PDB file of C-alpha atoms and ligand atoms in Angstrom:
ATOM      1  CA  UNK A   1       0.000   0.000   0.000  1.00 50.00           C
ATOM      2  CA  UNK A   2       0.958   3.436  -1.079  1.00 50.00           C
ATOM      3  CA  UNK A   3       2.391   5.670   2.225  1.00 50.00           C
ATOM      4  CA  UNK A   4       0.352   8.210   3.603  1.00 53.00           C
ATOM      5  CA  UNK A   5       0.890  11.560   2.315  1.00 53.00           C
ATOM      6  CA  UNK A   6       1.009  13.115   5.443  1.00 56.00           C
ATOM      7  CA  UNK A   7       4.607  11.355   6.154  1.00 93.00           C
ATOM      8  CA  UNK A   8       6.138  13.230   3.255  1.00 97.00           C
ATOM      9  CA  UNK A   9       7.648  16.680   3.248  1.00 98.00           C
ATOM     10  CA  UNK A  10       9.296  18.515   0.442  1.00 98.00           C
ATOM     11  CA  UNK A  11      12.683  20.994   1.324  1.00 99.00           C
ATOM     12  CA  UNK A  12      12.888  23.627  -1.029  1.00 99.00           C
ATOM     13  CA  UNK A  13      16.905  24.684  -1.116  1.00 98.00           C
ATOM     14  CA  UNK A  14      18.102  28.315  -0.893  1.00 98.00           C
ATOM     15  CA  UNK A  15      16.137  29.287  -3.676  1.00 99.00           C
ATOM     16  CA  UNK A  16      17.306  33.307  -2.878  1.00 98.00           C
ATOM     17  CA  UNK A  17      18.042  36.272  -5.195  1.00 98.00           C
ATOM     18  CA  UNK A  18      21.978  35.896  -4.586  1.00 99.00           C
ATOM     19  CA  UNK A  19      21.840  32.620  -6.529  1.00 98.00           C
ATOM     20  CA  UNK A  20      20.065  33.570  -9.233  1.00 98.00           C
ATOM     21  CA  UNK A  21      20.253  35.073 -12.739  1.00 98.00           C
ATOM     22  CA  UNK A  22      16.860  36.570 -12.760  1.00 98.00           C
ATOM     23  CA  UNK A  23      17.753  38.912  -9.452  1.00 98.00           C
ATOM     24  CA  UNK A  24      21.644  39.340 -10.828  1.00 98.00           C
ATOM     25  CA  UNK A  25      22.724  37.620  -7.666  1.00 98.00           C
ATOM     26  CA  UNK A  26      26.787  38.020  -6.623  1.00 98.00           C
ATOM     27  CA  UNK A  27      26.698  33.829  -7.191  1.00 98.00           C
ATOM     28  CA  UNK A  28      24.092  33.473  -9.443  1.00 98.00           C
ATOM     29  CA  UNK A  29      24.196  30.167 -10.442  1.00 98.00           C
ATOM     30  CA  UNK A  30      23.726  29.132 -14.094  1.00 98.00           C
ATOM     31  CA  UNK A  31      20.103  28.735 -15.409  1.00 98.00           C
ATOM     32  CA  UNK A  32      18.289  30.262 -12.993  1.00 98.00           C
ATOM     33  CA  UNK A  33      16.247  32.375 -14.982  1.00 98.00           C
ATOM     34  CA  UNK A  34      12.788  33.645 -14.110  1.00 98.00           C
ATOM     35  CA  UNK A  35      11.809  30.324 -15.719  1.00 98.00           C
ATOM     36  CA  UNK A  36      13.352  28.292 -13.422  1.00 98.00           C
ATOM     37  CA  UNK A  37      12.262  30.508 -10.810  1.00 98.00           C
ATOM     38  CA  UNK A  38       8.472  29.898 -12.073  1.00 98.00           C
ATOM     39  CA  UNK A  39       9.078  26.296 -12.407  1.00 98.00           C
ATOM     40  CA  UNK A  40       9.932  25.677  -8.814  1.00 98.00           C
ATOM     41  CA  UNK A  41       7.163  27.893  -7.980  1.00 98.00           C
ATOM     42  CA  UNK A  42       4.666  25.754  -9.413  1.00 98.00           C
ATOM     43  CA  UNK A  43       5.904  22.725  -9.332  1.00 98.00           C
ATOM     44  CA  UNK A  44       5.774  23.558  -5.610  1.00 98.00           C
ATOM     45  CA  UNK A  45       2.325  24.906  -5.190  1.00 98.00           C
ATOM     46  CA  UNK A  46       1.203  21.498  -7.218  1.00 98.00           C
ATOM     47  CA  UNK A  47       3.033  19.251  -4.057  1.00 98.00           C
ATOM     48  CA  UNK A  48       1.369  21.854  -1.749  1.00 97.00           C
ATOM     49  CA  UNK A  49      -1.689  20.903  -2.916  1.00 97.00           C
ATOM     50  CA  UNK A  50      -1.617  17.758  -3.010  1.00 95.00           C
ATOM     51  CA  UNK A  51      -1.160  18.026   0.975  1.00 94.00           C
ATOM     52  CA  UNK A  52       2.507  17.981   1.626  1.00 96.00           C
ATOM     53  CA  UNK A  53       4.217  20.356   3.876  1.00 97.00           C
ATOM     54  CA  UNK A  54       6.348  22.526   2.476  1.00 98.00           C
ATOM     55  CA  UNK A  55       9.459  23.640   4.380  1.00 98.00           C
ATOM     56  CA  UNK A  56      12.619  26.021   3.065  1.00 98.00           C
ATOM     57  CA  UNK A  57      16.222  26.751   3.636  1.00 98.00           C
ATOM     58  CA  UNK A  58      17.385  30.139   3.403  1.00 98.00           C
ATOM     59  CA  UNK A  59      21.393  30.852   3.496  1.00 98.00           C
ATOM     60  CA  UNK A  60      21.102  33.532   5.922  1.00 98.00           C
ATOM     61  CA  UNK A  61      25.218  35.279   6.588  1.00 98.00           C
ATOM     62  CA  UNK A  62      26.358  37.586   8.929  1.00 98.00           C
ATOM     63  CA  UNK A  63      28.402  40.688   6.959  1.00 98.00           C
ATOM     64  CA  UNK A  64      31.792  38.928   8.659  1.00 98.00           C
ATOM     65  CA  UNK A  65      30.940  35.582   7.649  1.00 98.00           C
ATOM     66  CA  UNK A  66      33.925  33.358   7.019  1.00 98.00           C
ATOM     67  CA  UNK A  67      33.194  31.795   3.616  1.00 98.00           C
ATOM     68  CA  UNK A  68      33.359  35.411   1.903  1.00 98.00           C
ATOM     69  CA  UNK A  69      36.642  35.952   0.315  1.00 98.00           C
ATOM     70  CA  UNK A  70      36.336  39.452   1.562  1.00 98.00           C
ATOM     71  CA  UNK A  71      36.862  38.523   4.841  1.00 98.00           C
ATOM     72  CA  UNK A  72      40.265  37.411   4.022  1.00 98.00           C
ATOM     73  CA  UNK A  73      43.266  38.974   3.407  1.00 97.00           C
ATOM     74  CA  UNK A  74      45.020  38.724  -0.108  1.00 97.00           C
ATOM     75  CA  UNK A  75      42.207  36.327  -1.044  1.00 98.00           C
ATOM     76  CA  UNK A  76      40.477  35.770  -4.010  1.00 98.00           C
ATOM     77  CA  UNK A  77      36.689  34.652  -4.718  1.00 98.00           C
ATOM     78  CA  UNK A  78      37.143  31.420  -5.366  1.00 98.00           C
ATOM     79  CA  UNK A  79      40.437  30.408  -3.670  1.00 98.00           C
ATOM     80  CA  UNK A  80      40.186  27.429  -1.384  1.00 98.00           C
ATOM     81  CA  UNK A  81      41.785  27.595   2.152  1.00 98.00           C
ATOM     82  CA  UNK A  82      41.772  24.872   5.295  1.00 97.00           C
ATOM     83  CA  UNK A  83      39.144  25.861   8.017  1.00 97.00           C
ATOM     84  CA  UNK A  84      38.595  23.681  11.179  1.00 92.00           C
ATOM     85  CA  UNK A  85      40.831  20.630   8.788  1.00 94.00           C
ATOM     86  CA  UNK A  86      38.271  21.122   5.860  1.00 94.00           C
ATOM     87  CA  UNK A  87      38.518  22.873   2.079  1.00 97.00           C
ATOM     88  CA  UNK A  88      36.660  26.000   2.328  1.00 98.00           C
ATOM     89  CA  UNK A  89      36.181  27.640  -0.770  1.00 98.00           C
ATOM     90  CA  UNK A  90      36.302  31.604  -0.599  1.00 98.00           C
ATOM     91  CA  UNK A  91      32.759  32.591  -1.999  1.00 98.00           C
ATOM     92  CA  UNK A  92      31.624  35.930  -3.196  1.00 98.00           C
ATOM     93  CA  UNK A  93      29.754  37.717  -0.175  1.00 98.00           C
ATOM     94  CA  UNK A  94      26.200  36.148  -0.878  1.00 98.00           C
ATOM     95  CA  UNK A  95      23.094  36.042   1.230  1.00 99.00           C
ATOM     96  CA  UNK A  96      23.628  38.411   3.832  1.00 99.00           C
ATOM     97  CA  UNK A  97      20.951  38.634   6.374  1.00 98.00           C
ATOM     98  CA  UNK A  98      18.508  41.354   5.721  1.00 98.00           C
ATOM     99  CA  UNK A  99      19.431  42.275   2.239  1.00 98.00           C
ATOM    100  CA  UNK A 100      17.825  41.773  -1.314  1.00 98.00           C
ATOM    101  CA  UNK A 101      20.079  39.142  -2.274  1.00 98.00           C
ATOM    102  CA  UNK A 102      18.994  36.527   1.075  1.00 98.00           C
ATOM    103  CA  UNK A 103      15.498  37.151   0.057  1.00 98.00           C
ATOM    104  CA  UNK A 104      13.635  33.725  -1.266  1.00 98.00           C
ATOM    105  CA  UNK A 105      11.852  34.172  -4.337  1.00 98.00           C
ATOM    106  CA  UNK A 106       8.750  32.192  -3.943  1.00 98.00           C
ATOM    107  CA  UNK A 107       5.661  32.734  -2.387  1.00 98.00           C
ATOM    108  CA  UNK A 108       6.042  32.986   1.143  1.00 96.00           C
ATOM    109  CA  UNK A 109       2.863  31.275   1.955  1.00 98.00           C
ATOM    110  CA  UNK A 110       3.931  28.414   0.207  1.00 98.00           C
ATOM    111  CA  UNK A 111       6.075  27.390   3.542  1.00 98.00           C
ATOM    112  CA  UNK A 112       5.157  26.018   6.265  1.00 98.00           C
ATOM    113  CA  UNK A 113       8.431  27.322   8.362  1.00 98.00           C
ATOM    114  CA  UNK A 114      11.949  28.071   6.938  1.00 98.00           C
ATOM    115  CA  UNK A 115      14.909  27.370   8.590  1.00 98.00           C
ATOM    116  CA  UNK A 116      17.771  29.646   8.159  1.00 98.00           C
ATOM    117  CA  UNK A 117      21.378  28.604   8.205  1.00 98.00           C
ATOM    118  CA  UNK A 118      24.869  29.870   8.065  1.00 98.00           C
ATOM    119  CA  UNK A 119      24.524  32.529  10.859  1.00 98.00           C
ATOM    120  CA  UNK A 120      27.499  31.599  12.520  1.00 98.00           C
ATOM    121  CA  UNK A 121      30.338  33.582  11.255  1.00 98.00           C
ATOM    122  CA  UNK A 122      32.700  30.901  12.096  1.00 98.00           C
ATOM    123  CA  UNK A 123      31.630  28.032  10.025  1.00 98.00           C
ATOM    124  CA  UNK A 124      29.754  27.656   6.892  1.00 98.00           C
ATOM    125  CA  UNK A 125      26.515  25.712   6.307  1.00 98.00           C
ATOM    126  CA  UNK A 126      25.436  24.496   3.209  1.00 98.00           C
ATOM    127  CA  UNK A 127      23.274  21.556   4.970  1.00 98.00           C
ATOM    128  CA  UNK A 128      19.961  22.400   5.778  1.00 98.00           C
ATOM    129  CA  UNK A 129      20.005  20.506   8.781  1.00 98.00           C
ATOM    130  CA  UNK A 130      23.461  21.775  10.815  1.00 98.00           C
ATOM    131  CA  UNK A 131      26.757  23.604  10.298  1.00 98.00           C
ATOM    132  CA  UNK A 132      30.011  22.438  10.100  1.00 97.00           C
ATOM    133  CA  UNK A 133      30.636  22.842  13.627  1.00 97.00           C
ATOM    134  CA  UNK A 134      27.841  20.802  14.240  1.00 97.00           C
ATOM    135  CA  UNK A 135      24.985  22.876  15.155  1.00 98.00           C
ATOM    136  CA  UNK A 136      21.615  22.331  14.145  1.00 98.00           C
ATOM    137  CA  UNK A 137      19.650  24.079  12.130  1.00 97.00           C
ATOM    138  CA  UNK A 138      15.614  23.962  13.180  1.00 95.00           C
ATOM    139  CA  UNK A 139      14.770  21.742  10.184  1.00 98.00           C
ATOM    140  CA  UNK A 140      14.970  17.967  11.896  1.00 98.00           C
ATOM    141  CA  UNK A 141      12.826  19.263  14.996  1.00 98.00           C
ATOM    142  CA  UNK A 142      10.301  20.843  12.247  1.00 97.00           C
ATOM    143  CA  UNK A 143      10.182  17.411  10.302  1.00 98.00           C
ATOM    144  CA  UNK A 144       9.567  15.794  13.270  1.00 97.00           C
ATOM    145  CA  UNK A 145       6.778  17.946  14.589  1.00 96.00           C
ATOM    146  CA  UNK A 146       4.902  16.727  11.498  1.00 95.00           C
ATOM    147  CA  UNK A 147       5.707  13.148  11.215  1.00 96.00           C
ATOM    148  CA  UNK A 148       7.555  13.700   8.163  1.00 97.00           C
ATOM    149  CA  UNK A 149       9.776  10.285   7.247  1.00 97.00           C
ATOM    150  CA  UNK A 150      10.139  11.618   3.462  1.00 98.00           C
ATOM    151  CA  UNK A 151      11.302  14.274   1.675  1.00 98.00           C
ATOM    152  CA  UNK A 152      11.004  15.547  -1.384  1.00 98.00           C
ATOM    153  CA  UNK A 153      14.112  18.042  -2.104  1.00 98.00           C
ATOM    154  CA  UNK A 154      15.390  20.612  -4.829  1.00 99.00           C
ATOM    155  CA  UNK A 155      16.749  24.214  -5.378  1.00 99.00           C
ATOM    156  CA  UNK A 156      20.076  25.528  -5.728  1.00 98.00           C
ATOM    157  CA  UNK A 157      22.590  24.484  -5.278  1.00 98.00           C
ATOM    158  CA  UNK A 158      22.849  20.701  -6.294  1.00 98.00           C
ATOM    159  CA  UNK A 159      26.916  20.461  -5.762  1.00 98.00           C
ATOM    160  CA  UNK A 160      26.535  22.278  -2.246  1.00 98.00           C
ATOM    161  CA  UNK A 161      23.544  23.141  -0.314  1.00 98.00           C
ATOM    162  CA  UNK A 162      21.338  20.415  -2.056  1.00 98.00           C
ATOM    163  CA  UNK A 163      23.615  17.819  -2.060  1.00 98.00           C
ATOM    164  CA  UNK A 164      24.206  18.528   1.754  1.00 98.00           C
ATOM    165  CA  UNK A 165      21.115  18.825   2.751  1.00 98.00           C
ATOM    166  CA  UNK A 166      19.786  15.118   0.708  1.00 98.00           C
ATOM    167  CA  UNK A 167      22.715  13.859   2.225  1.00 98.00           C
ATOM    168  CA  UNK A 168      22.242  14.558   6.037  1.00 98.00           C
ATOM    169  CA  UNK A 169      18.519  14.177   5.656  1.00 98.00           C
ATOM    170  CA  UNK A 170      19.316  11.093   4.176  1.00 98.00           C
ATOM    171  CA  UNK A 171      21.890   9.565   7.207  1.00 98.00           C
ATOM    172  CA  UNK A 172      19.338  11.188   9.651  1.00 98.00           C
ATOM    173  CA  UNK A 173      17.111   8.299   8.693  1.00 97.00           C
ATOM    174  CA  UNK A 174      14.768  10.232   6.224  1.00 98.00           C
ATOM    175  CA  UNK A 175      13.578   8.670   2.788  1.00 97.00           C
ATOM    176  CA  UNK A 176      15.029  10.964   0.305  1.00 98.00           C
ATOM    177  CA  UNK A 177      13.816  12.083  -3.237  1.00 98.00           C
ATOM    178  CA  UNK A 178      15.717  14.157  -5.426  1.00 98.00           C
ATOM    179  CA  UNK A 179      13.998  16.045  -8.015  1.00 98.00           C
ATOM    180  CA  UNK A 180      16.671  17.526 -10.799  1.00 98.00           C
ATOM    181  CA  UNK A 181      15.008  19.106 -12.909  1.00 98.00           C
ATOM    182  CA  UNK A 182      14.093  21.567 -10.249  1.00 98.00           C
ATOM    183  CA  UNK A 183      17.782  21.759  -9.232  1.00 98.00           C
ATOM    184  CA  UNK A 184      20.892  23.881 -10.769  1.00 98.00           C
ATOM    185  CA  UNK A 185      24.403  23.834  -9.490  1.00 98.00           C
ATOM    186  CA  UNK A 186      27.426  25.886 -10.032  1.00 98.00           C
ATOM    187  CA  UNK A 187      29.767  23.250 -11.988  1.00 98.00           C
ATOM    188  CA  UNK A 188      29.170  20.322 -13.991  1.00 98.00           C
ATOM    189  CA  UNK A 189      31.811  17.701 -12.708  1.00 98.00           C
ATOM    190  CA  UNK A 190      30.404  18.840  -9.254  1.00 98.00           C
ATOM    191  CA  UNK A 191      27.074  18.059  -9.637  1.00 98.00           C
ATOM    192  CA  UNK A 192      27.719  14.727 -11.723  1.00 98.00           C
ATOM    193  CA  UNK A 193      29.280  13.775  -8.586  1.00 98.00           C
ATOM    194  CA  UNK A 194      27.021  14.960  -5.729  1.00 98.00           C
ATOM    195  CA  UNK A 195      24.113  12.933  -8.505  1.00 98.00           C
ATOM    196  CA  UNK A 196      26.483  10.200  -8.060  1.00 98.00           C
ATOM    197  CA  UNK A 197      27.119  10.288  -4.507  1.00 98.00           C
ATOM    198  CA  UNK A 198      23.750  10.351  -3.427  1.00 98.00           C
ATOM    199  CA  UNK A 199      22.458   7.567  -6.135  1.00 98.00           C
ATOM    200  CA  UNK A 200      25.309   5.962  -3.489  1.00 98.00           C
ATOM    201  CA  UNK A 201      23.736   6.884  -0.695  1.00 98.00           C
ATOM    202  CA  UNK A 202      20.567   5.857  -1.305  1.00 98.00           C
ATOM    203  CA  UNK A 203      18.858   8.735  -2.385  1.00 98.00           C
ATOM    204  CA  UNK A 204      16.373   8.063  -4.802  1.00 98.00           C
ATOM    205  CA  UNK A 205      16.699  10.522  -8.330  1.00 98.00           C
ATOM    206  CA  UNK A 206      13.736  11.304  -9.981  1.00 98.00           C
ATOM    207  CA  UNK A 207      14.514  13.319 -13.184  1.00 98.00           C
ATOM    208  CA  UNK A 208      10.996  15.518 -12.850  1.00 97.00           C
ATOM    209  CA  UNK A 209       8.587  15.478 -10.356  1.00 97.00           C
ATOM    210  CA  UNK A 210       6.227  12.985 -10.454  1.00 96.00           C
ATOM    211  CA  UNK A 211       3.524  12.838  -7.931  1.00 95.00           C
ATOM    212  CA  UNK A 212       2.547   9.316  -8.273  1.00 94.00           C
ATOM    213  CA  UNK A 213       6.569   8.360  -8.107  1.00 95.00           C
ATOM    214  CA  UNK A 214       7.164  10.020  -4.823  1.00 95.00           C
ATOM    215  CA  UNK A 215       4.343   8.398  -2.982  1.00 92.00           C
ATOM    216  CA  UNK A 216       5.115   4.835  -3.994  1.00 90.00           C
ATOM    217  CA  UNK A 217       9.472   5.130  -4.493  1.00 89.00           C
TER     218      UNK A 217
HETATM  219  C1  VGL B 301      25.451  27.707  -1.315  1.00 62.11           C
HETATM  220  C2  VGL B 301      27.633  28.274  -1.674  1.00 62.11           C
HETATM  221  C3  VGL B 301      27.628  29.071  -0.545  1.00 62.11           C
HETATM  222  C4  VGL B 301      24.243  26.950  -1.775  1.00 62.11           C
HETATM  223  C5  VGL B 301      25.420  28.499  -0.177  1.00 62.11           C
HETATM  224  O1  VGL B 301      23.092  27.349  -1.474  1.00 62.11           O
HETATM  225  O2  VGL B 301      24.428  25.920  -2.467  1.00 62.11           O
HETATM  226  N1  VGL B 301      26.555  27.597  -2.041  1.00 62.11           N
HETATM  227  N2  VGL B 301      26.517  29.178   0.187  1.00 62.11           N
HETATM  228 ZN1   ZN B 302      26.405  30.598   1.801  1.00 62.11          ZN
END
């Protein structure tokens, strides 16, 4: 028998005017154009409607946050540097709380509850569900609240945040779907891989969304 909808969620992933084309965003990622934008707009209101919550991630910095090349001396966007034993790559300042840029571009009553990440300036986030210094984000307690034991995730970006996010939600014991037509990411190799790595994992991807696919995978 087919599970109950009410045990599936969907994450939509940092889908904010930064990383976007359509709002010129400092790391607008390629192919997000106001048609992708519409796309995951009502591709989402479709899975609302059909009764599943809808929850968000939104990259939410601090102006002194460590993953902007700014913050670092002689640095360039881009560069890569060791932080707490990890590659950190030096991003553009992106998301910064309270600007244009961190705003989502959907319809805000679309979501249930967002969970912001990132605020730290110490340690970068691009799970949905902690930082790298291992603090949680709200998004497992919110999942829980509502019974959720799938989700149904896309957005931006499918080498980082996406990836991430399917990944932890998948080792935190959640059934995960990944939907990629609905993602973009910022390289190619990169996003082969994170495709591959979660195939790996166990994460089921689906190449559009299919409603009658993501009740019975
Ligand atoms: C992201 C780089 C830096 C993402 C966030 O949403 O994938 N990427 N911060
Ligand atoms: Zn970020």
């Amino acid at each position: 028998m087919a599970r109950k909808t009410e045990e599936i969620g969907v994450i939509v992933i940092d889908v904010q005017g930064d990383f976007t084309e359509l709002r010129n965003g400092s790391l607008a990622v390629g192919g997000t154009d106001e048609a992708y934008v519409n796309a995951v707009e009502e591709n989402t209101k479709k899975l609302k409607q059909a009764g599943f919550p809808i929850f968000a991630t939104q990259d939410w910095h601090p102006a002194n946050h460590v993953s902007f090349f700014t913050n670092h001396q002689g640095k360039k966007v881009f560069d890569v540097i060791k932080l707490h034993g990890k590659d950190q790559i030096l991003w553009p300042p992106h998301c910064v709380q309270n600007t244009p840029g961190a705003e989502i571009l959907l319809d805000k009553k679309l979501f249930k509850a967002v969970a912001k990440k990132g605020m730290d300036p110490r340690y970068d986030s691009y799970s949905g569900f902690q930082d790298d210094g291992g603090k949680k984000t709200d998004m497992n307690k919110l999942l829980k609240e509502d019974h959720i034991k799938k989700v149904i995730v896309y957005g931006i970006a499918t080498d980082y945040c996406v990836r991430a996010t399917a990944i932890d939600a998948s080792a935190t014991g959640y059934k995960v779907i990944f939907i990629k037509n609905l993602c973009r990411g910022v390289a190619p190799d990169t996003s082969q891989n994170a495709l591959e790595e979660m195939k790996a994992k166990g994460i089921v991807v689906l190449d559009d969304l299919d409603l009658e696919k993501i009740k019975t995978e």
